Structures are given as C-alpha cells and as structure tokens.
C-alpha cells in the first residue's frame, strides 16, 4: 500500500538525519511493515467467505496476487471504443465531404447561370469584330476571350473537385473494413479470455456481435477477387455449381 | 426506384446511400442496421431492390435473405449482397440462399451501378 504524505514526510526527515547503513535498515523495516499489512488484509478477506469480487475490490484482488487491469485498460472494451470513435469521426468526415459536394453543385449551378449571358455576349462581340475589324473593340474582344477561358478553367476545376470528393467518399469504406479486422482481433481475444478471463475481463458478452468476417480482401487482390466473383455467379447461372 | 440498404455500419449505409444518389438510384432509400430491423421495415414497405451486408449482429444478412426468400411477398425482389466475405464457398452459400448478385467491399460506384442494372434486368 502506498504511504500517505505524513509517512513520506517522516521518512524524509529521518533520511536527512541518518547515514547510509541506517537508511538500509529503515527501508527493510518499512518493507517488512508493508508485507505484514498485506498478509493481514489477505487473511481477513479469505475469512470473510471470498465472495466474487466487485469492481471496488480490485485492491483485495491485488492482495491475493491477482493484478486486474484498470477498467480503462480492458482490451475488448477499448477496441470497441476505437471502432465506435472511428465510425463517429468518419461519419463527421463524410458530412464535411457531403457539404463540399453540395457547395460544388452550387458553384456549378452559378457557372451554368452565367454561361448563357457570356455566350450571348460572345456572339455580340464576334459580330462586331467581324464587321468592324479596325475598331478598338478587337482589343476588348481579346480580354473577353480570356474571361471565357478562365470560366471554362473554373468549370474544369469544379468538376475535378467533385470527382476527388467522390473518390474520398469511396475511400471511407476503409473504416468498415478496418472495423471488421478489429472485430477479428476481438474474436481472438475472446478465445484468450477463456484462459485469461480475469486479465481480459469485459462486458463484451452482453453486446450483440456480428459474425466475424472470414475473408477480408487485401487491396492488391481486389481485381482478381472481383473477377472470381463474376465467374462464380456465371457458373451458378449456367447450373455448373450444384 | 425504392431501395433498402442494410448494414450495421452507419458509415457503409451512408456511403451506399450517397453512391446510389450519384449513380441515379437515389429516389427513395430506406435504411436498416440488421436483418431483423429490415424485416420490420419491409412489413410496411414494398421495395424494388435490397442491398444487404452479410456480417451483422442481431440478424445477419444470410439469415435475412433466407427469410425474405421464404416470404411470397418478397421472393422475387432482387438482392445484392455487399460484404467483405470473398471466399468461394461464402459466395456460393449466398447465391444458393437467394442472393442475385454479390459485391466484395470495397466497391466502386461503377461496380454497384453495373450490378444493379444486371439484377434489375436493365443490362444483358
């Protein structure tokens, strides 16, 4: 049991007065005192009938030589928490991507709104430049053509932002795949739990769980697997698989 | 087209829903977290297509498909299974249970579009 502050202060006061050999004997007597306290507590606990230990009895468990991890270190609970948190964060990320996508749509709509006016203006300027080639309007026409080019470039960029946003949304499927990989780890720990049930003690039994994924395809195998899936479906349709 | 998407992952439901909208099938999309919840929703809703995960708590996708195929009201509704399971025996099990098509996660919008067109008879 850890000493309280008054014991620490008393020890420090003694330390400052004694030489090193005396300090060793002080340490020995302190350790002996602590061991005897632990033994007394363990005996008391045993004589009380040893009911199953509740959460508050971690100290008593320690006295019997079992060191339970603190609740915040329980492996399955922590992994579940990681899954929950990552799902929550990915959903928030998805919301942001959806907002970006909606804003990109708005920008595209604005471009679409401007386009008829720009096109009309271009027709008008084409007419003038063709019929009055020597007027100063030709110089303005060059400026205007630049504006049209910039507008087209903005449209291309907007489309690229949309494509990248959609790609990012697709990539977020990794969260579900990672979650299932963690579920597999949980199933291994669950097996270990049977042997090491105190160390891995958890409330996991009360949480309904999905069947653990048998196969999770690695990225480099995906194309091959997709082809195999297609082939199996075709074989089924041809009646080749009974 | 009215579609129900069933997945215990809220992220996946969101991704599927978003993808369906992008590929032009976002008219009406229902959501369920597992097979049991989907059966309850389907009691009061007709759907044109079912997209389901396999590994889910409470009622998994395979059990759900078997129950749906045993129900005369839904025995001809196309079902696409979208799952991480990629073993041949799993795919065959799902197809035998009544799944019309099968997608291994992660998928692209193009793959989902093609599979929908295939099961809906929109594509040869």
Short mmCIF file of C-alpha atoms in Angstrom, two decimals:
data_model
loop_
_atom_site.label_atom_id
_atom_site.label_comp_id
_atom_site.label_asym_id
_atom_site.label_seq_id
_atom_site.Cartn_x
_atom_site.Cartn_y
_atom_site.Cartn_z
CA UNK A 1 0.00 0.00 0.00
CA UNK A 2 1.40 3.41 -0.92
CA UNK A 3 2.44 5.59 2.06
CA UNK A 4 0.45 8.73 2.72
CA UNK A 5 2.04 12.19 2.71
CA UNK A 6 2.71 12.26 6.51
CA UNK A 7 4.61 8.95 6.28
CA UNK A 8 6.65 10.29 3.36
CA UNK A 9 7.46 13.47 5.30
CA UNK A 10 8.51 11.41 8.34
CA UNK A 11 10.75 9.20 6.18
CA UNK A 12 12.36 12.23 4.53
CA UNK A 13 13.05 13.75 7.94
CA UNK A 14 14.70 10.53 9.10
CA UNK A 15 16.69 10.21 5.83
CA UNK A 16 18.19 13.61 6.32
CA UNK A 17 19.45 12.63 9.80
CA UNK A 18 20.83 9.09 9.13
CA UNK A 19 23.90 7.69 7.33
CA UNK A 20 23.56 5.11 4.52
CA UNK A 21 23.70 1.91 6.66
CA UNK A 22 20.95 3.26 8.87
CA UNK A 23 18.91 4.14 5.77
CA UNK A 24 19.08 0.48 4.60
CA UNK A 25 17.68 -0.72 7.90
CA UNK A 26 14.89 1.88 7.72
CA UNK A 27 13.99 0.62 4.19
CA UNK A 28 13.97 -3.03 5.41
CA UNK A 29 11.68 -2.24 8.31
CA UNK A 30 9.34 -0.26 6.02
CA UNK A 31 9.09 -3.17 3.53
CA UNK A 32 8.51 -5.68 6.33
CA UNK A 33 5.72 -3.49 7.69
CA UNK A 34 4.04 -3.26 4.28
CA UNK A 35 4.24 -7.03 3.65
CA UNK A 36 2.71 -7.81 7.02
CA UNK A 37 -0.17 -5.36 6.35
CA UNK A 38 -0.86 -7.06 3.01
CA UNK A 39 -0.84 -10.51 4.59
CA UNK A 40 -3.27 -9.41 7.32
CA UNK A 41 -5.65 -7.96 4.75
CA UNK A 42 -5.49 -11.11 2.60
CA UNK A 43 -6.26 -13.31 5.60
CA UNK A 44 -9.19 -11.09 6.56
CA UNK A 45 -10.57 -11.27 3.02
CA UNK A 46 -10.28 -15.08 2.98
CA UNK A 47 -12.03 -15.48 6.29
CA UNK A 48 -14.95 -13.33 5.10
CA UNK A 49 -16.02 -16.09 2.69
CA UNK A 50 -14.40 -14.83 -0.51
CA UNK A 51 -17.48 -13.61 -2.36
CA UNK A 52 -16.89 -12.85 -6.04
CA UNK A 53 -15.04 -9.57 -6.20
CA UNK A 54 -16.84 -6.49 -7.40
CA UNK A 55 -15.27 -3.56 -9.21
CA UNK A 56 -14.44 -1.92 -5.90
CA UNK A 57 -12.46 -4.91 -4.72
CA UNK A 58 -9.52 -4.51 -7.05
CA UNK A 59 -7.32 -3.77 -4.06
CA UNK A 60 -8.33 -7.04 -2.41
CA UNK A 61 -7.61 -8.90 -5.69
CA UNK A 62 -4.12 -7.41 -5.69
CA UNK A 63 -3.65 -8.75 -2.21
CA UNK A 64 -4.34 -12.27 -3.46
CA UNK A 65 -1.64 -11.83 -6.08
CA UNK A 66 -4.02 -11.08 -8.97
CA UNK A 67 -3.50 -7.75 -10.65
CA UNK A 68 -6.61 -6.77 -12.58
CA UNK A 69 -6.10 -4.08 -15.17
CA UNK A 70 -7.94 -0.86 -14.51
CA UNK A 71 -11.27 -0.74 -16.34
CA UNK A 72 -9.93 1.80 -18.83
CA UNK A 73 -7.28 -0.74 -19.96
CA UNK A 74 -9.66 -3.59 -20.79
CA UNK A 75 -8.71 -4.67 -24.26
CA UNK A 76 -12.08 -5.60 -25.81
CA UNK A 77 -13.82 -2.55 -24.40
CA UNK A 78 -11.03 -0.33 -25.73
CA UNK A 79 -11.16 -1.91 -29.18
CA UNK A 80 -14.93 -1.44 -29.24
CA UNK A 81 -14.38 2.16 -28.27
CA UNK A 82 -11.83 2.59 -31.10
CA UNK A 83 -14.39 1.18 -33.53
CA UNK A 84 -17.13 3.46 -32.23
CA UNK A 85 -14.93 6.54 -32.28
CA UNK A 86 -13.54 5.90 -35.75
CA UNK A 87 -17.07 5.31 -37.10
CA UNK A 88 -18.24 8.54 -35.48
CA UNK A 89 -15.29 10.53 -36.89
CA UNK A 90 -15.61 9.01 -40.35
CA UNK A 91 -19.30 9.95 -40.35
CA UNK A 92 -18.33 13.53 -39.48
CA UNK A 93 -15.75 13.48 -42.25
CA UNK A 94 -18.42 12.17 -44.60
CA UNK A 95 -20.74 15.03 -43.58
CA UNK A 96 -17.98 17.51 -44.47
CA UNK A 97 -17.46 15.83 -47.84
CA UNK A 98 -21.19 15.98 -48.48
CA UNK A 99 -21.13 19.71 -47.65
CA UNK A 100 -18.23 20.24 -50.07
CA UNK A 101 -20.11 18.27 -52.70
CA UNK A 102 -23.25 20.39 -52.18
CA UNK A 103 -21.22 23.60 -52.44
CA UNK A 104 -19.53 22.34 -55.59
CA UNK A 105 -23.01 21.76 -57.03
CA UNK A 106 -23.93 25.36 -56.14
CA UNK A 107 -20.80 26.71 -57.85
CA UNK A 108 -21.60 24.62 -60.91
CA UNK A 109 -25.15 25.98 -60.94
CA UNK A 110 -23.79 29.54 -60.77
CA UNK A 111 -21.49 28.81 -63.72
CA UNK A 112 -24.45 27.40 -65.61
CA UNK A 113 -26.41 30.58 -64.77
CA UNK A 114 -23.61 32.83 -66.11
CA UNK A 115 -22.93 30.83 -69.27
CA UNK A 116 -25.93 31.96 -71.38
CA UNK A 117 -25.02 35.64 -70.75
CA UNK A 118 -21.36 35.02 -71.56
CA UNK A 119 -22.28 33.15 -74.72
CA UNK A 120 -24.69 35.89 -75.78
CA UNK A 121 -22.04 38.49 -75.16
CA UNK A 122 -19.52 36.49 -77.17
CA UNK A 123 -21.94 36.28 -80.12
CA UNK A 124 -22.39 40.04 -79.91
CA UNK A 125 -18.64 40.67 -79.86
CA UNK A 126 -17.99 38.14 -82.64
CA UNK A 127 -20.43 40.13 -84.77
CA UNK A 128 -18.72 43.45 -84.04
CA UNK A 129 -15.19 42.17 -84.57
CA UNK A 130 -16.24 40.59 -87.87
CA UNK A 131 -17.99 43.71 -89.18
CA UNK A 132 -15.76 46.42 -87.67
CA UNK A 133 -12.30 44.80 -87.52
CA UNK A 134 -10.46 48.07 -87.23
CA UNK A 135 -12.24 49.43 -84.16
CA UNK A 136 -10.82 49.28 -80.63
CA UNK A 137 -13.39 46.64 -79.75
CA UNK A 138 -10.96 43.99 -81.03
CA UNK A 139 -8.68 44.60 -78.07
CA UNK A 140 -11.62 44.21 -75.68
CA UNK A 141 -12.56 41.07 -77.52
CA UNK A 142 -9.17 39.52 -76.62
CA UNK A 143 -9.77 40.39 -72.94
CA UNK A 144 -13.20 38.85 -73.14
CA UNK A 145 -11.85 35.65 -74.70
CA UNK A 146 -9.52 35.35 -71.68
CA UNK A 147 -12.51 35.65 -69.36
CA UNK A 148 -14.27 32.87 -71.27
CA UNK A 149 -11.14 30.70 -70.99
CA UNK A 150 -10.90 31.36 -67.24
CA UNK A 151 -14.57 30.47 -66.81
CA UNK A 152 -14.00 27.19 -68.66
CA UNK A 153 -10.99 26.50 -66.46
CA UNK A 154 -13.07 27.15 -63.32
CA UNK A 155 -15.65 24.68 -64.62
CA UNK A 156 -12.94 22.04 -65.18
CA UNK A 157 -11.56 22.62 -61.65
CA UNK A 158 -15.04 22.36 -60.15
CA UNK A 159 -15.56 19.01 -61.87
CA UNK A 160 -12.17 17.84 -60.62
CA UNK A 161 -13.06 18.87 -57.03
CA UNK A 162 -16.31 16.91 -57.34
CA UNK A 163 -14.50 13.80 -58.63
CA UNK A 164 -11.92 14.00 -55.85
CA UNK A 165 -14.67 14.46 -53.25
CA UNK A 166 -16.47 11.38 -54.55
CA UNK A 167 -13.21 9.40 -54.56
CA UNK A 168 -12.61 10.44 -50.93
CA UNK A 169 -16.15 9.27 -50.04
CA UNK A 170 -15.46 5.88 -51.68
CA UNK A 171 -12.18 5.51 -49.80
CA UNK A 172 -14.05 5.90 -46.49
CA UNK A 173 -15.21 2.31 -46.94
CA UNK A 174 -11.87 1.51 -45.31
CA UNK A 175 -13.48 2.31 -41.95
CA UNK A 176 -15.92 -0.61 -42.21
CA UNK A 177 -13.18 -2.95 -43.43
CA UNK A 178 -10.83 -1.88 -40.63
CA UNK A 179 -13.68 -2.25 -38.14
CA UNK A 180 -14.17 -5.85 -39.26
CA UNK A 181 -10.44 -6.50 -38.97
CA UNK A 182 -10.61 -5.22 -35.39
CA UNK A 183 -13.67 -7.47 -34.80
CA UNK A 184 -11.47 -10.40 -35.86
CA UNK A 185 -8.86 -9.37 -33.31
CA UNK A 186 -11.65 -9.16 -30.72
CA UNK A 187 -12.69 -12.72 -31.55
CA UNK A 188 -9.11 -13.92 -30.93
CA UNK A 189 -9.02 -12.07 -27.63
CA UNK A 190 -12.39 -13.61 -26.76
CA UNK A 191 -10.80 -17.05 -27.17
CA UNK A 192 -7.89 -16.00 -24.97
CA UNK A 193 -10.42 -14.63 -22.50
CA UNK A 194 -11.44 -18.20 -21.67
CA UNK A 195 -7.91 -18.84 -20.40
CA UNK A 196 -7.07 -15.44 -19.07
CA UNK A 197 -10.54 -14.35 -18.10
CA UNK A 198 -9.53 -12.06 -15.29
CA UNK A 199 -6.96 -10.14 -17.26
CA UNK A 200 -9.32 -9.69 -20.21
CA UNK A 201 -12.47 -9.29 -18.14
CA UNK A 202 -15.07 -7.30 -20.04
CA UNK A 203 -18.76 -6.71 -20.53
CA UNK A 204 -18.45 -7.91 -24.10
CA UNK A 205 -20.77 -10.91 -23.59
CA UNK A 206 -23.76 -8.58 -23.27
CA UNK A 207 -23.05 -6.80 -26.60
CA UNK A 208 -24.68 -8.48 -29.64
CA UNK A 209 -21.94 -9.07 -32.19
CA UNK A 210 -21.83 -9.67 -35.91
CA UNK A 211 -20.34 -12.88 -37.28
CA UNK A 212 -16.65 -12.30 -37.72
CA UNK A 213 -15.52 -11.84 -41.33
CA UNK A 214 -13.67 -14.92 -42.61
CA UNK A 215 -12.01 -13.20 -45.52
CA UNK A 216 -11.12 -9.58 -45.95
CA UNK A 217 -9.61 -8.87 -49.33
CA UNK A 218 -6.33 -7.01 -49.48
CA UNK A 219 -6.19 -4.12 -51.93
CA UNK A 220 -3.76 -5.80 -54.32
CA UNK A 221 -6.03 -8.86 -54.64
CA UNK A 222 -9.27 -6.93 -55.21
CA UNK A 223 -9.33 -7.06 -59.01
CA UNK A 224 -8.68 -10.81 -59.06
CA UNK A 225 -11.38 -11.40 -56.44
CA UNK A 226 -13.93 -9.33 -58.39
CA UNK A 227 -13.24 -11.48 -61.46
CA UNK A 228 -13.66 -14.65 -59.40
CA UNK A 229 -16.99 -13.40 -58.03
CA UNK A 230 -18.21 -12.74 -61.59
CA UNK A 231 -17.08 -16.23 -62.66
CA UNK A 232 -18.83 -17.93 -59.71
CA UNK A 233 -22.08 -16.04 -60.47
CA UNK A 234 -21.89 -17.12 -64.11
CA UNK A 235 -21.17 -20.74 -63.13
CA UNK A 236 -24.21 -20.67 -60.82
CA UNK A 237 -26.35 -19.22 -63.60
CA UNK A 238 -25.15 -21.93 -66.02
CA UNK A 239 -26.01 -24.57 -63.40
CA UNK A 240 -22.38 -25.70 -63.14
CA UNK A 241 -22.42 -25.35 -59.37
CA UNK A 242 -24.95 -27.55 -57.58
CA UNK B 1 -36.81 3.03 -57.62
CA UNK B 2 -37.26 2.23 -53.91
CA UNK B 3 -34.23 0.56 -52.36
CA UNK B 4 -33.43 -0.68 -48.86
CA UNK B 5 -29.81 -0.81 -47.72
CA UNK B 6 -28.97 -2.99 -44.72
CA UNK B 7 -25.64 -2.67 -42.92
CA UNK B 8 -24.65 -2.43 -39.26
CA UNK B 9 -22.04 0.19 -40.16
CA UNK B 10 -23.57 3.65 -40.35
CA UNK B 11 -20.60 4.69 -42.49
CA UNK B 12 -21.35 1.98 -45.06
CA UNK B 13 -25.06 2.85 -45.14
CA UNK B 14 -24.09 6.44 -45.75
CA UNK B 15 -21.62 5.50 -48.50
CA UNK B 16 -24.12 3.21 -50.23
CA UNK B 17 -26.86 5.83 -49.98
CA UNK B 18 -24.58 8.52 -51.39
CA UNK B 19 -23.33 6.23 -54.16
CA UNK B 20 -26.90 5.31 -55.13
CA UNK B 21 -27.73 9.01 -55.48
CA UNK B 22 -24.62 9.60 -57.60
CA UNK B 23 -25.43 6.77 -59.99
CA UNK B 24 -29.06 7.83 -60.37
CA UNK B 25 -30.88 5.49 -57.97
CA UNK B 26 -31.45 7.88 -55.09
CA UNK B 27 -35.22 8.36 -55.42
CA UNK B 28 -36.14 6.63 -52.18
CA UNK B 29 -33.69 4.81 -49.96
CA UNK B 30 -34.64 3.04 -46.73
CA UNK B 31 -32.05 2.01 -44.15
CA UNK B 32 -31.77 -0.80 -41.60
CA UNK B 33 -29.00 -1.78 -39.18
CA UNK B 34 -29.59 -5.53 -39.40
CA UNK B 35 -31.82 -8.18 -40.92
CA UNK B 36 -34.39 -8.04 -38.15
CA UNK B 37 -34.86 -4.30 -38.49
CA UNK B 38 -35.09 -4.68 -42.27
CA UNK B 39 -37.85 -7.32 -41.94
CA UNK B 40 -39.79 -4.94 -39.71
CA UNK B 41 -39.41 -2.09 -42.23
CA UNK B 42 -40.41 -4.36 -45.11
CA UNK B 43 -43.63 -5.33 -43.33
CA UNK B 44 -44.93 -1.86 -44.18
CA UNK B 45 -42.90 -1.04 -47.30
CA UNK B 46 -42.53 -2.53 -50.76
CA UNK B 47 -39.09 -2.18 -52.29
CA UNK B 48 -37.67 -2.73 -55.77
CA UNK B 49 -34.19 -3.74 -54.62
CA UNK B 50 -32.46 -4.96 -51.47
CA UNK B 51 -28.76 -4.26 -50.80
CA UNK B 52 -27.53 -6.13 -47.75
CA UNK B 53 -24.34 -6.75 -45.81
CA UNK B 54 -23.60 -10.27 -44.51
CA UNK B 55 -21.93 -9.87 -41.11
CA UNK B 56 -24.33 -8.03 -38.84
CA UNK B 57 -25.37 -8.51 -35.22
CA UNK B 58 -28.93 -9.48 -34.19
CA UNK B 59 -29.76 -10.97 -37.63
CA UNK B 60 -27.07 -11.49 -40.26
CA UNK B 61 -27.55 -10.98 -43.98
CA UNK B 62 -27.69 -14.66 -44.88
CA UNK B 63 -30.48 -15.39 -42.39
CA UNK B 64 -32.31 -12.29 -43.63
CA UNK B 65 -32.05 -13.44 -47.28
CA UNK B 66 -33.39 -16.88 -46.40
CA UNK B 67 -36.33 -15.32 -44.55
CA UNK B 68 -37.06 -12.95 -47.43
CA UNK B 69 -36.97 -15.75 -49.99
CA UNK B 70 -39.36 -17.78 -47.83
CA UNK B 71 -41.86 -14.90 -47.90
CA UNK B 72 -44.10 -14.90 -51.00
CA UNK B 73 -44.37 -11.10 -50.87
CA UNK B 74 -40.64 -10.66 -51.43
CA UNK B 75 -39.48 -13.86 -53.08
CA UNK B 76 -38.76 -12.12 -56.39
CA UNK B 77 -37.23 -8.85 -55.11
CA UNK B 78 -33.63 -8.63 -56.39
CA UNK B 79 -30.99 -8.85 -53.66
CA UNK B 80 -27.37 -7.70 -53.89
CA UNK B 81 -25.04 -8.73 -51.10
CA UNK B 82 -22.23 -6.24 -50.34
CA UNK B 83 -19.73 -7.78 -47.94
CA UNK B 84 -16.08 -8.32 -47.04
CA UNK B 85 -16.53 -12.08 -47.42
CA UNK B 86 -14.62 -13.16 -50.51
CA UNK B 87 -14.23 -16.93 -50.09
CA UNK B 88 -15.72 -19.02 -52.90
CA UNK B 89 -17.79 -21.15 -50.50
CA UNK B 90 -19.29 -18.00 -48.95
CA UNK B 91 -20.26 -16.60 -52.36
CA UNK B 92 -21.88 -19.91 -53.34
CA UNK B 93 -23.70 -20.09 -49.98
CA UNK B 94 -25.08 -16.58 -50.51
CA UNK B 95 -26.16 -17.31 -54.10
CA UNK B 96 -27.82 -20.56 -53.04
CA UNK B 97 -29.68 -18.70 -50.28
CA UNK B 98 -31.23 -16.46 -52.91
CA UNK B 99 -28.85 -13.58 -53.44
CA UNK B 100 -28.98 -12.36 -57.06
CA UNK B 101 -25.59 -10.69 -57.16
CA UNK B 102 -22.56 -10.25 -54.95
CA UNK B 103 -20.12 -7.39 -54.34
CA UNK B 104 -16.92 -7.60 -52.30
CA UNK B 105 -16.05 -4.47 -50.30
CA UNK B 106 -14.58 -2.03 -51.11
CA UNK B 107 -16.58 -1.36 -54.27
CA UNK B 108 -16.67 1.43 -56.81
CA UNK B 109 -19.82 3.30 -57.90
CA UNK B 110 -19.35 1.78 -61.36
CA UNK B 111 -19.47 -1.78 -59.98
CA UNK B 112 -22.61 -1.03 -57.94
CA UNK B 113 -24.26 0.54 -61.00
CA UNK B 114 -23.45 -2.47 -63.20
CA UNK B 115 -24.70 -4.96 -60.60
CA UNK B 116 -27.95 -3.01 -60.12
CA UNK B 117 -28.50 -2.88 -63.88
CA UNK B 118 -27.84 -6.62 -64.09
CA UNK B 119 -30.24 -7.66 -61.31
CA UNK B 120 -32.92 -5.21 -62.46
CA UNK B 121 -32.71 -6.64 -65.97
CA UNK B 122 -31.54 -3.34 -67.38
CA UNK B 123 -28.37 -4.87 -68.75
CA UNK B 124 -27.68 -8.03 -70.74
#
